[in-house]
PDB file of C-alpha atoms in Angstrom:
ATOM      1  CA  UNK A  28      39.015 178.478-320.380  1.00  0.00           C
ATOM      2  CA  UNK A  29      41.639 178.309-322.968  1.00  0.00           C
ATOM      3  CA  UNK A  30      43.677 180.516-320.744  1.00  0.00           C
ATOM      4  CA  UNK A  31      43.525 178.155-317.903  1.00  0.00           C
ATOM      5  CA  UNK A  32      44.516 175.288-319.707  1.00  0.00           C
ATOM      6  CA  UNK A  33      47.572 176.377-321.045  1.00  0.00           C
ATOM      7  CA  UNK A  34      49.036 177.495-317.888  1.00  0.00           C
ATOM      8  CA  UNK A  35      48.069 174.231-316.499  1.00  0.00           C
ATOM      9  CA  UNK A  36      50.018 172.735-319.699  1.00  0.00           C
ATOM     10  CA  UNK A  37      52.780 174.970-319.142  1.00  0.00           C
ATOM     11  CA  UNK A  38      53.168 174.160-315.607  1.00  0.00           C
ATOM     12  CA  UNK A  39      53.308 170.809-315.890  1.00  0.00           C
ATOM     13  CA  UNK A  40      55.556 170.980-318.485  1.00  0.00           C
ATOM     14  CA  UNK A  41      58.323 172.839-316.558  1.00  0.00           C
ATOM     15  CA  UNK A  42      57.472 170.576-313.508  1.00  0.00           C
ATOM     16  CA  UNK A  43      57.975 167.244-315.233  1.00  0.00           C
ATOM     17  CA  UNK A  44      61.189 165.372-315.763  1.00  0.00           C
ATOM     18  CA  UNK A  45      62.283 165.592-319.136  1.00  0.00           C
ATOM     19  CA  UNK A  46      63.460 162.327-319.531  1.00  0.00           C
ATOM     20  CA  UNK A  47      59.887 161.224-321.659  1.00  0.00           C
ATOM     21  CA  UNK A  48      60.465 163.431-324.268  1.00  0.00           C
ATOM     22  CA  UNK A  49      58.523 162.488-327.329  1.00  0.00           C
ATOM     23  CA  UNK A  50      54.977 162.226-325.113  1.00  0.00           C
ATOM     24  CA  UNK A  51      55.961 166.181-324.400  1.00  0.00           C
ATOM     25  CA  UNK A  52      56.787 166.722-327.781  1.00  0.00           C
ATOM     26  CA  UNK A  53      53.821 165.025-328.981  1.00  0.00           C
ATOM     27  CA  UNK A  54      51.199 166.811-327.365  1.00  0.00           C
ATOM     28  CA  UNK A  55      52.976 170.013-327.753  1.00  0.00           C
ATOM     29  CA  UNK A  56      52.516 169.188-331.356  1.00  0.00           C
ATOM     30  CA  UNK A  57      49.259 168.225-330.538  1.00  0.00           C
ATOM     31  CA  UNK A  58      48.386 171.843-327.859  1.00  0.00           C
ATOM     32  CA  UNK A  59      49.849 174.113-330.522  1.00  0.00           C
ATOM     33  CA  UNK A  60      47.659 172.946-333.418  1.00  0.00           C
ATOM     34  CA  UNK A  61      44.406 173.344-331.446  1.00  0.00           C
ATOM     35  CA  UNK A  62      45.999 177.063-329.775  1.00  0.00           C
ATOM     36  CA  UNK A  63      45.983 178.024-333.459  1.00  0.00           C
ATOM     37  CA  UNK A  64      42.943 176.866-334.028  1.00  0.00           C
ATOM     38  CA  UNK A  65      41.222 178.583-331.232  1.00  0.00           C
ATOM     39  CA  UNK A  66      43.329 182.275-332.858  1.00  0.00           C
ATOM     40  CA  UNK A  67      41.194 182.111-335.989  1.00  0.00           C
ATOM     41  CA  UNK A  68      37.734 181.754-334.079  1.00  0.00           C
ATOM     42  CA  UNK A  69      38.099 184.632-331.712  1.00  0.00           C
ATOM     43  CA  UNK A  70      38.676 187.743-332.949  1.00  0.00           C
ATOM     44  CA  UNK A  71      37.916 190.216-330.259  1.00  0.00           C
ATOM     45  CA  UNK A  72      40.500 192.232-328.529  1.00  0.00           C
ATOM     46  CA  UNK A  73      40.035 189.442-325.531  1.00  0.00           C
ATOM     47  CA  UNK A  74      40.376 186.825-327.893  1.00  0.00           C
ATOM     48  CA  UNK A  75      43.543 187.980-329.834  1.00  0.00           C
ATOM     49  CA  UNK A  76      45.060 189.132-326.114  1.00  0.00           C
ATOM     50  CA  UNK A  77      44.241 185.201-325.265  1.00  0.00           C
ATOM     51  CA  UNK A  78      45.661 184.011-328.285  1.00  0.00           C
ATOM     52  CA  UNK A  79      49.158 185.791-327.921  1.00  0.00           C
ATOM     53  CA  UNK A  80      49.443 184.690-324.683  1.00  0.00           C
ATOM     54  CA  UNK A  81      48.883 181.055-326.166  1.00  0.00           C
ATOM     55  CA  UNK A  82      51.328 181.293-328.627  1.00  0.00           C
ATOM     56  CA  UNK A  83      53.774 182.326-326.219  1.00  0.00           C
ATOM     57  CA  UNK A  84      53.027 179.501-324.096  1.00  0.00           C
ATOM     58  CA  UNK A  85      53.721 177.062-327.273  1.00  0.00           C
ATOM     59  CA  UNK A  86      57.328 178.727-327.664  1.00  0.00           C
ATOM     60  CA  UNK A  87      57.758 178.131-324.586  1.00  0.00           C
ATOM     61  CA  UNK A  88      56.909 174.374-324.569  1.00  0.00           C
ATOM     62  CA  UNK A  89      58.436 173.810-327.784  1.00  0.00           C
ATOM     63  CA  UNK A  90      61.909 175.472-326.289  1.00  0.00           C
ATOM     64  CA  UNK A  91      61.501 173.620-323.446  1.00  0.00           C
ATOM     65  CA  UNK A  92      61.014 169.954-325.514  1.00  0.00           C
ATOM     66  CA  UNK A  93      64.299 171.100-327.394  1.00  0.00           C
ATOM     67  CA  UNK A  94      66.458 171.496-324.671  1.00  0.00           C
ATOM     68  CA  UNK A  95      65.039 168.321-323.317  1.00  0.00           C
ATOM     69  CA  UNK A  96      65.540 166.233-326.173  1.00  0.00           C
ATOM     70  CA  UNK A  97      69.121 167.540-326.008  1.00  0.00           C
ATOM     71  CA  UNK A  98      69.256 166.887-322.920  1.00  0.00           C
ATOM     72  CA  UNK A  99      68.115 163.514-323.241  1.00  0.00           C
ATOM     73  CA  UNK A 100      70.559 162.657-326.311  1.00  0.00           C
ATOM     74  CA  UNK A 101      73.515 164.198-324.044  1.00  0.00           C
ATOM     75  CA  UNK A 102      72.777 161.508-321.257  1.00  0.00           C
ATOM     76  CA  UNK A 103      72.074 158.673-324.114  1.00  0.00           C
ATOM     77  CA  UNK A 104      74.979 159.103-324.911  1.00  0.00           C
ATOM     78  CA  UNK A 105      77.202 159.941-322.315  1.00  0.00           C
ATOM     79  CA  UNK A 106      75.434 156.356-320.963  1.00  0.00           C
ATOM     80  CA  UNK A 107      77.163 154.473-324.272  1.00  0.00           C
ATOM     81  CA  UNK A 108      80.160 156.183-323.298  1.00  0.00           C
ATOM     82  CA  UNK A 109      80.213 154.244-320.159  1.00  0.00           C
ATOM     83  CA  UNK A 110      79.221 151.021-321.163  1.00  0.00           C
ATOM     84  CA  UNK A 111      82.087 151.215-323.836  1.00  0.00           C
ATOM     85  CA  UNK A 112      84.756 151.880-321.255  1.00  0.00           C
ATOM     86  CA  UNK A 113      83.318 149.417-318.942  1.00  0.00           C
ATOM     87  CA  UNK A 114      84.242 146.621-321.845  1.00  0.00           C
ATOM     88  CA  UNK A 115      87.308 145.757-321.240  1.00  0.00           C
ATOM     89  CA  UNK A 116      89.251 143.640-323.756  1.00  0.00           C
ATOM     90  CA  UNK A 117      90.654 139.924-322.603  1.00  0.00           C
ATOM     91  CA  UNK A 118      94.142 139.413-323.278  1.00  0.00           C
ATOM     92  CA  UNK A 119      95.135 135.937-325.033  1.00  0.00           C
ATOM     93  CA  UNK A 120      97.302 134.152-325.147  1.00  0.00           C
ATOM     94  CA  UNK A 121      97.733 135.260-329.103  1.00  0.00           C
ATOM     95  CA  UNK A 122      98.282 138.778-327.437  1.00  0.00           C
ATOM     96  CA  UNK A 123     101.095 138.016-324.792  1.00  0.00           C
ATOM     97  CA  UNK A 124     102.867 136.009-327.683  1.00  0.00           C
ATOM     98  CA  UNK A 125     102.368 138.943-330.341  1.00  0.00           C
ATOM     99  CA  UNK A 126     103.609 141.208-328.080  1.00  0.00           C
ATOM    100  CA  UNK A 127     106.550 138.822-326.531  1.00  0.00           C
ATOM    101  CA  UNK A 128     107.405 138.367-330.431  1.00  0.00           C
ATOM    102  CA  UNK A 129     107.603 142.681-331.267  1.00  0.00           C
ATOM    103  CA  UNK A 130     109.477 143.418-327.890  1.00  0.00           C
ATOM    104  CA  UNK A 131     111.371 140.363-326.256  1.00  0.00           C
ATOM    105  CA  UNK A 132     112.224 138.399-329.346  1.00  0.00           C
ATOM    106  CA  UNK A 133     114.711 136.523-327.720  1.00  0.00           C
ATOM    107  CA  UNK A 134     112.555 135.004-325.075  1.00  0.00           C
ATOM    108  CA  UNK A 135     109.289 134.530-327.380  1.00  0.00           C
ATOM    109  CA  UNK A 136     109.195 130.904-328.036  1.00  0.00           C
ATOM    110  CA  UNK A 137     110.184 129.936-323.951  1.00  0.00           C
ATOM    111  CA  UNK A 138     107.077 132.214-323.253  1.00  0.00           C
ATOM    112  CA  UNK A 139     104.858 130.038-325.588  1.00  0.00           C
ATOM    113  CA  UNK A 140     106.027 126.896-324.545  1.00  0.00           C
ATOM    114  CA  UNK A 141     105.403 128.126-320.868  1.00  0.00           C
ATOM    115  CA  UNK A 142     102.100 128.372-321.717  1.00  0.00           C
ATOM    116  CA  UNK A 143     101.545 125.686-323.605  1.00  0.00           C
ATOM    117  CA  UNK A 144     103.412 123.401-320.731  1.00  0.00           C
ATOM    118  CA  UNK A 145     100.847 124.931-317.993  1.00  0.00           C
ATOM    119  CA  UNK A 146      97.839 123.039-319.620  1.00  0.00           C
ATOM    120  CA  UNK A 147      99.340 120.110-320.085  1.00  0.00           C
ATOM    121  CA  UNK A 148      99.661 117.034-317.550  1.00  0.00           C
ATOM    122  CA  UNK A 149     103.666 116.644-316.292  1.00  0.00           C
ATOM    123  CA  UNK A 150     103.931 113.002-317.847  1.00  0.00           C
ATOM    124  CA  UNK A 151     102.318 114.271-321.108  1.00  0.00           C
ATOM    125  CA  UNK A 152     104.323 116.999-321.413  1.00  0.00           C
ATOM    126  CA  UNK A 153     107.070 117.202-324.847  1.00  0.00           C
ATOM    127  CA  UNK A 154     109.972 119.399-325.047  1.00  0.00           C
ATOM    128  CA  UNK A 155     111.591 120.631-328.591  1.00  0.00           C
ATOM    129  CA  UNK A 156     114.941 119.946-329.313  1.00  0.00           C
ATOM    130  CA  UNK A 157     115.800 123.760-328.928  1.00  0.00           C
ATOM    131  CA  UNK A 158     113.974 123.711-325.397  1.00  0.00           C
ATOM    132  CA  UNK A 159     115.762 120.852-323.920  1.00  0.00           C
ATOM    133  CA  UNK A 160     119.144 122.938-325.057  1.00  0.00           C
ATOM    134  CA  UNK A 161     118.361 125.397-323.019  1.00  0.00           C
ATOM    135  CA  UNK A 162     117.047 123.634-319.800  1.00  0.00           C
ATOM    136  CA  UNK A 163     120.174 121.687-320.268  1.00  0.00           C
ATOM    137  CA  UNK A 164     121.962 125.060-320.546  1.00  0.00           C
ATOM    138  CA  UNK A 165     120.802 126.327-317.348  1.00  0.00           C
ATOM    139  CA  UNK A 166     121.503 122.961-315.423  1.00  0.00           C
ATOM    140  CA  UNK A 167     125.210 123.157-316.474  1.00  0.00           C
ATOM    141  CA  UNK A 168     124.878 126.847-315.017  1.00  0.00           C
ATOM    142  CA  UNK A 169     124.163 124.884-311.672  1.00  0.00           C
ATOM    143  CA  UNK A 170     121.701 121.923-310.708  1.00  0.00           C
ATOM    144  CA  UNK A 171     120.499 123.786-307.628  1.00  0.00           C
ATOM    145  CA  UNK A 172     119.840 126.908-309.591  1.00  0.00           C
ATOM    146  CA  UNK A 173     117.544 124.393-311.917  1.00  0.00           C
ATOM    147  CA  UNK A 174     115.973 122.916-309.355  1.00  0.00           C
ATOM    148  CA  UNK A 175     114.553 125.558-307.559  1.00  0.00           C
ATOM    149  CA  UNK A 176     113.296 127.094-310.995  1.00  0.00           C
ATOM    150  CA  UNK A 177     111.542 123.505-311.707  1.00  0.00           C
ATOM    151  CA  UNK A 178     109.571 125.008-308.213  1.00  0.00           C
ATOM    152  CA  UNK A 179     107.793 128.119-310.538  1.00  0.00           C
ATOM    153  CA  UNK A 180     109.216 126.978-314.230  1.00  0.00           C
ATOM    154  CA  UNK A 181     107.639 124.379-316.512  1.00  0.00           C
ATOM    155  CA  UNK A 182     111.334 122.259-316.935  1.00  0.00           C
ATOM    156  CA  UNK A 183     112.559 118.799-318.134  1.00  0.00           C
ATOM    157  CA  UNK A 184     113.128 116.679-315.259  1.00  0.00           C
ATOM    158  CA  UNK A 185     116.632 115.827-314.664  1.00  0.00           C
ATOM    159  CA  UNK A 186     116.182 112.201-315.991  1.00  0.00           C
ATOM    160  CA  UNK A 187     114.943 113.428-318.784  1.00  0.00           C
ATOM    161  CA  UNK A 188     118.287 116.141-319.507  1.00  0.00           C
ATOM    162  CA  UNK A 189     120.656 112.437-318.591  1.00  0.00           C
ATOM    163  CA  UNK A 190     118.396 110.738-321.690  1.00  0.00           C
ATOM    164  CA  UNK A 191     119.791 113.580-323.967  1.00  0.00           C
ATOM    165  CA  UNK A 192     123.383 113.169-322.631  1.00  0.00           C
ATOM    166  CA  UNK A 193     123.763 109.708-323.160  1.00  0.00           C
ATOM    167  CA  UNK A 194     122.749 110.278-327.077  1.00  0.00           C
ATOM    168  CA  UNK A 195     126.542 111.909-326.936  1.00  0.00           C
ATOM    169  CA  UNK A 196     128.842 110.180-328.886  1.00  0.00           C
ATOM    170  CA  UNK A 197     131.949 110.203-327.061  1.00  0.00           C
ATOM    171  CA  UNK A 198     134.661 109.119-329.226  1.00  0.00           C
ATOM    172  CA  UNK A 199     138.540 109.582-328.053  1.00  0.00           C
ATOM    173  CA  UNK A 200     140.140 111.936-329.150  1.00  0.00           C
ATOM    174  CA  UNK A 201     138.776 115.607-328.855  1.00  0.00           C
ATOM    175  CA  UNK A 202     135.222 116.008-329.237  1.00  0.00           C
ATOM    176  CA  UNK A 203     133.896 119.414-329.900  1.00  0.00           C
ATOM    177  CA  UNK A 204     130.644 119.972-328.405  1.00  0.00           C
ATOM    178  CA  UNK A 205     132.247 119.104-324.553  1.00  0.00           C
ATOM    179  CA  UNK A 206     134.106 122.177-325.274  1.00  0.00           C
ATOM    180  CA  UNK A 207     130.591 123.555-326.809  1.00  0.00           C
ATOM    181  CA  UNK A 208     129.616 122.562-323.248  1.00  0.00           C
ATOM    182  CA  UNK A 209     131.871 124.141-321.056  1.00  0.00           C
ATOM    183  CA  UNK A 210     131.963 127.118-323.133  1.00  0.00           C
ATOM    184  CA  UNK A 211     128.702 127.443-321.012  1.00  0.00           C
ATOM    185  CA  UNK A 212     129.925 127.319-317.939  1.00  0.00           C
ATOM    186  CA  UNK A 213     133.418 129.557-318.712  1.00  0.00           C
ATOM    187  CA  UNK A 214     130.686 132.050-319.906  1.00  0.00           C
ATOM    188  CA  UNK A 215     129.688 132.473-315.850  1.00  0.00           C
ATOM    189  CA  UNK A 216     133.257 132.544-314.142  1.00  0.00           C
ATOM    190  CA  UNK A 217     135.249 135.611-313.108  1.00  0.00           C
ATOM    191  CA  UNK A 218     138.650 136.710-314.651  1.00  0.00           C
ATOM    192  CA  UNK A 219     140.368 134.639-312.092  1.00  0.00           C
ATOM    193  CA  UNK A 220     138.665 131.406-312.063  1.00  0.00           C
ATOM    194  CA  UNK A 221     139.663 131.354-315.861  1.00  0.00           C
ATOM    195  CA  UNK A 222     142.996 130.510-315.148  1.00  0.00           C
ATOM    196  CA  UNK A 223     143.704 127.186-315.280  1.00  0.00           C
ATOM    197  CA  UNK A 224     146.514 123.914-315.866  1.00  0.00           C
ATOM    198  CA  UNK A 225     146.469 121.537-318.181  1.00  0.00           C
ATOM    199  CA  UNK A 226     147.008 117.950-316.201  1.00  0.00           C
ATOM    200  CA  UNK A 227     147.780 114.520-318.227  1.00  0.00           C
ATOM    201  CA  UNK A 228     148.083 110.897-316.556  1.00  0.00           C
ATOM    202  CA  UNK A 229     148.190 107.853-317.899  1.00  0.00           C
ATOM    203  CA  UNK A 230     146.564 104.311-316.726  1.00  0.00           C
ATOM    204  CA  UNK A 231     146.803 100.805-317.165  1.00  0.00           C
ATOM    205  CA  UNK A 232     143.729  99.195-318.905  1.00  0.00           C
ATOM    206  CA  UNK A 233     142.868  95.735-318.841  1.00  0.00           C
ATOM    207  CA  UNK A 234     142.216  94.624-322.672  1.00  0.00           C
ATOM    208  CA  UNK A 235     138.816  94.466-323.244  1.00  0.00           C
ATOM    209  CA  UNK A 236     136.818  94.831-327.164  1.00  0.00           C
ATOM    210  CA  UNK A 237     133.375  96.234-326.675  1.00  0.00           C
ATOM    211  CA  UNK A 238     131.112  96.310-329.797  1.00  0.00           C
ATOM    212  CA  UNK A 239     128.630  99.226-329.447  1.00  0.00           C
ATOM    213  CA  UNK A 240     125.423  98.676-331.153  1.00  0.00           C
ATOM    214  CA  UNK A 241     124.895 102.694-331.570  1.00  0.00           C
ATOM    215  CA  UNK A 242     128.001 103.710-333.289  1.00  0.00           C
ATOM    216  CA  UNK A 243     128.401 100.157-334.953  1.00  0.00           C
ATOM    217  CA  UNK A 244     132.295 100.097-334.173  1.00  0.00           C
ATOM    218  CA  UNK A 245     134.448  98.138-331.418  1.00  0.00           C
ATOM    219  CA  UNK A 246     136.346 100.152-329.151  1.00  0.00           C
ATOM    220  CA  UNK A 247     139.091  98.730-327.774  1.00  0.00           C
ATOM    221  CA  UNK A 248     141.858  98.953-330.230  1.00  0.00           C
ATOM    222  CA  UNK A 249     144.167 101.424-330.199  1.00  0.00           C
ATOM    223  CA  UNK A 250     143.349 105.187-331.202  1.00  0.00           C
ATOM    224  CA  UNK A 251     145.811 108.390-330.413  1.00  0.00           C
ATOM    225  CA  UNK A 252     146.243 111.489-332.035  1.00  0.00           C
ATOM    226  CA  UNK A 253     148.240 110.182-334.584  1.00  0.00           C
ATOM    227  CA  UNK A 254     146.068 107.513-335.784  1.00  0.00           C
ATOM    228  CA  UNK A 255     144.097 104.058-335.022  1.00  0.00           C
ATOM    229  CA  UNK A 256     145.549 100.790-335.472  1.00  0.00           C
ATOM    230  CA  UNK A 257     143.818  97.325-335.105  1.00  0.00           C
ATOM    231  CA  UNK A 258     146.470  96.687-331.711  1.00  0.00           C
ATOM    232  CA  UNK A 259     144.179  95.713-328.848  1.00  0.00           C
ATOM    233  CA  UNK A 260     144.340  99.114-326.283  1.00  0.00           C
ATOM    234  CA  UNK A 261     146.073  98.104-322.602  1.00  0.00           C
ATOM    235  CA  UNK A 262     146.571 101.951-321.675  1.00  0.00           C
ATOM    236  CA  UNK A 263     144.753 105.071-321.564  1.00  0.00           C
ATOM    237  CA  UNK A 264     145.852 108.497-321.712  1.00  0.00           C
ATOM    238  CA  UNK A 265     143.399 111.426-319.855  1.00  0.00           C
ATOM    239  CA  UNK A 266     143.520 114.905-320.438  1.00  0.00           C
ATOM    240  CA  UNK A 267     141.953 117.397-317.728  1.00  0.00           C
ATOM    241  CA  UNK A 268     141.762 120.923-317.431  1.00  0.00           C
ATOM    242  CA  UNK A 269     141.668 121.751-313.351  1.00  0.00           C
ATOM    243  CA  UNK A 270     141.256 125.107-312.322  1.00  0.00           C
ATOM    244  CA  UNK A 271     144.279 127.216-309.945  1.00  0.00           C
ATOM    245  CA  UNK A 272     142.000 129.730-308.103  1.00  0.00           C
ATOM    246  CA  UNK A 273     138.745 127.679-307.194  1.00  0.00           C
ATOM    247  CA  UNK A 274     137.466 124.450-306.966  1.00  0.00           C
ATOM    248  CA  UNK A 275     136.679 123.320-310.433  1.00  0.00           C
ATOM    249  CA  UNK A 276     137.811 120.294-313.045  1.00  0.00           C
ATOM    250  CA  UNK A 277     136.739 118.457-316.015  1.00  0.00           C
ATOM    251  CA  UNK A 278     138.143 115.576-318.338  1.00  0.00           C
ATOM    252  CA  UNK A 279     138.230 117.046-321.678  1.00  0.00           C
ATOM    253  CA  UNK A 280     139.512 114.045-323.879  1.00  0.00           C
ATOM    254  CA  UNK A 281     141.121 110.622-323.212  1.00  0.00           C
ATOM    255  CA  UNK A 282     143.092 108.187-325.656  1.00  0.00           C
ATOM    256  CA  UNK A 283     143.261 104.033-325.829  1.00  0.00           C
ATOM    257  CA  UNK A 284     147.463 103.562-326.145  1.00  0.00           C
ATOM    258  CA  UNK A 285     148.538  99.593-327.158  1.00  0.00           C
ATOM    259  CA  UNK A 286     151.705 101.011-325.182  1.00  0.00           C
ATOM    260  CA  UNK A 287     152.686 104.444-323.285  1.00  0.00           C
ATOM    261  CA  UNK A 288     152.057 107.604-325.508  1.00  0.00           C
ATOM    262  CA  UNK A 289     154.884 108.932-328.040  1.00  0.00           C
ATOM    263  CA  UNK A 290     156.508 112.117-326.977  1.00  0.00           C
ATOM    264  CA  UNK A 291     155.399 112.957-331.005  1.00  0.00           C
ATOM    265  CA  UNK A 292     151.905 112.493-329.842  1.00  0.00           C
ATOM    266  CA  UNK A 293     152.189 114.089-326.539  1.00  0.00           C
ATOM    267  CA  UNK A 294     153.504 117.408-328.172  1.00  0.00           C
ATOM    268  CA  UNK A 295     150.426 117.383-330.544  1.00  0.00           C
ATOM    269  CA  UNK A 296     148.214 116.665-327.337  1.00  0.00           C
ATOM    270  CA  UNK A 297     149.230 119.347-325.278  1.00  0.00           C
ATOM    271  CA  UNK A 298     149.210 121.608-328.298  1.00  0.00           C
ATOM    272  CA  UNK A 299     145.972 121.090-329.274  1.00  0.00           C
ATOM    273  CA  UNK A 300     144.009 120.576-325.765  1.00  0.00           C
ATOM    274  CA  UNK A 301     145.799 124.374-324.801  1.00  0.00           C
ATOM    275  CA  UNK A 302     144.341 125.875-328.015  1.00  0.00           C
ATOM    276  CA  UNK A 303     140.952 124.661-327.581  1.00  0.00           C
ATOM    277  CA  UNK A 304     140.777 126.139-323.938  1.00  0.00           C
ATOM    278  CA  UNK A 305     142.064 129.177-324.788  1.00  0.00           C
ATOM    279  CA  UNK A 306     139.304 129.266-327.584  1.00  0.00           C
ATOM    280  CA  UNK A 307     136.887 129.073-325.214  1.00  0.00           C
ATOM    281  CA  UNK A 308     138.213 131.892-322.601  1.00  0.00           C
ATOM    282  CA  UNK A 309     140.259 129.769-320.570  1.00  0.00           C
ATOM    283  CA  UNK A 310     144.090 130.392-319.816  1.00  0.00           C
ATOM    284  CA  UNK A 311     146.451 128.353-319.541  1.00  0.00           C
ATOM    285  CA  UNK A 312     149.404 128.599-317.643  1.00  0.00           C
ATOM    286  CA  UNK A 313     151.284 124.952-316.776  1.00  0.00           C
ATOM    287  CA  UNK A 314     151.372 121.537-317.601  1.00  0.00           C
ATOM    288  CA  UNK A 315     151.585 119.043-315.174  1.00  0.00           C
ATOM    289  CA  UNK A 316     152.366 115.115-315.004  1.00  0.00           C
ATOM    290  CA  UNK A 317     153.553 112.687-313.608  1.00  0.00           C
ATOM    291  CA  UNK A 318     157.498 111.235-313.621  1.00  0.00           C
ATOM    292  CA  UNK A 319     156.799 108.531-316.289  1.00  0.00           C
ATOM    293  CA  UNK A 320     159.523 108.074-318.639  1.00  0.00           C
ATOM    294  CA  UNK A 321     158.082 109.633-321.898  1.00  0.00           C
ATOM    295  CA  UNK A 322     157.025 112.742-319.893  1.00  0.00           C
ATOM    296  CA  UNK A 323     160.498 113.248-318.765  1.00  0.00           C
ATOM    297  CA  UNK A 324     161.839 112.918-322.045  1.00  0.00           C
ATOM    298  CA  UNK A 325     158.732 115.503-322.827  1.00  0.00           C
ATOM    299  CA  UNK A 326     160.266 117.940-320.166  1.00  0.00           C
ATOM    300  CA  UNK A 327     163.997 117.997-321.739  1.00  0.00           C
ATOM    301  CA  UNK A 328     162.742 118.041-325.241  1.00  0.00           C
ATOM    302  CA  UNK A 329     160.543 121.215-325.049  1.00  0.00           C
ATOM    303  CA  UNK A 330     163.200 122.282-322.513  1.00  0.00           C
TER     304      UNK A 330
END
């Protein structure tokens, strides 16, 4: 009888699935300790040839719950080792501005304000003072470039860019940031379109004072090069830079005159409006005017 049952034991337990391991292990445990049991009651040659083969049969189980509990650990595990690469990691926005920071410094903060801009409503939205410089960067670059990247880019509206350019205080004389500001554009042009003349004209002005609450100053007196004087301004002298090889121009300073401009002044004019060009990559190779009388005597004294 004892025979019989453990080859019944010992087929089932190559037959089953390993997968429940600690019931096989347990009544292996459990088989073995009775099969040794049963050894010390018979001691005929039957019963010692019955025992051995019992004791076989254990080794055998016992090897077999072994290599299933390894088994089983292998596939535990190999199990974790899926679910861990199945949890994939969410990038943040703290991530995409981390790594915009370590690899595109230079772009960083236009990133983050991207994303900040995306959640909030287009009439709620606030620019910094270094983000409006640049939008108003690009739309000196070209107001059709900036509107079509309004279409995909979260940008100031152009109203908003005219609010910032009427905080300019344009005094006459020569103001520094327009050149700033067409430094900007000179940055984009080709060798040729660089090359430009240097045009001067003068106008009659009817005499007007203007107070101007901003600046807290009346404008309307005379103001040249030279100087300002409290004599009420009936002429105006503008300076413009207009290009030779393409189809560009811009006013770069004008001055209120009580009468027409001193060739004194017009020397220090000319001098000064060419040097600030140049500064700022463009060349210039003429000056042209009209046939007014101080411009002739201009012409013959610079020969």
């Amino acid at each position: 009888m004892i025979q019989s049952k453990v080859e019944v034991h010992a087929e089932e337990d190559i037959d089953l699935n390993p997968l429940p391991l600690r019931d096989d292990f347990t009544e292996v445990e459990m088989n073995s300790s009775e099969y040794r049991d049963t050894e010390t009651i018979f001691d005929s040659s039957n019963g010692m040839e019955s025992s051995f083969k019992l004791l076989s049969s254990i080794e055998v189980d016992q090897n077999v719950a072994s290599s299933s509990r390894a088994f089983t650990e292998l596939k535990i595990n190999s199990s974790k080792m899926k679910v861990k690469s199945n949890n994939r990691h969410e990038i943040t926005e703290e991530d995409v501005t981390t790594f915009m920071e370590k690899n595109y410094p230079s772009i960083a903060n236009f990133v983050k304000m991207q994303m900040h801009l995306t959640k909030v409503a287009p009439k709620g939205a606030r620019y910094t003072t270094a983000f409006k410089q640049l939008a108003l960067m690009i739309y000196f670059l070209g107001p059709k470039v900036y509107k079509f990247l309004r279409k995909t880019l979260q940008l100031p509206s152009k109203s908003t860019l005219l609010r910032i350019t009427r905080k300019w205080e344009i005094n006459p004389g020569f103001n520094d940031f327009i050149f700033s500001a067409i430094q900007i554009r000179v940055n984009t042009l080709g060798t040729l379109a660089r090359d430009c003349v240097l045009c001067l004209d003068e106008m009659s002005l009817k005499t007007f004072l203007f107070y101007n609450i901003s600046q807290d100053s009346i404008i309307g007196y005379h103001h040249s090069i030279s100087g300002k004087s409290h004599d009420v301004a009936n002429n105006v002298l503008v300076v413009m830079a207009r290009d030779i090889n393409s189809n560009w121009k811009q006013p770069i300073a004008c001055f209120f005159l009580n009468s027409i401009c001193s060739v004194d002044d017009l020397i220090k004019i000319i001098f000064s409006a060419t040097t600030k060009l140049q500064n700022i990559g463009l060349n210039v190779l003429s000056v042209v005017s009209d046939q007014g009388t101080n411009f002739m005597k201009l012409s013959k004294q610079l020969n």
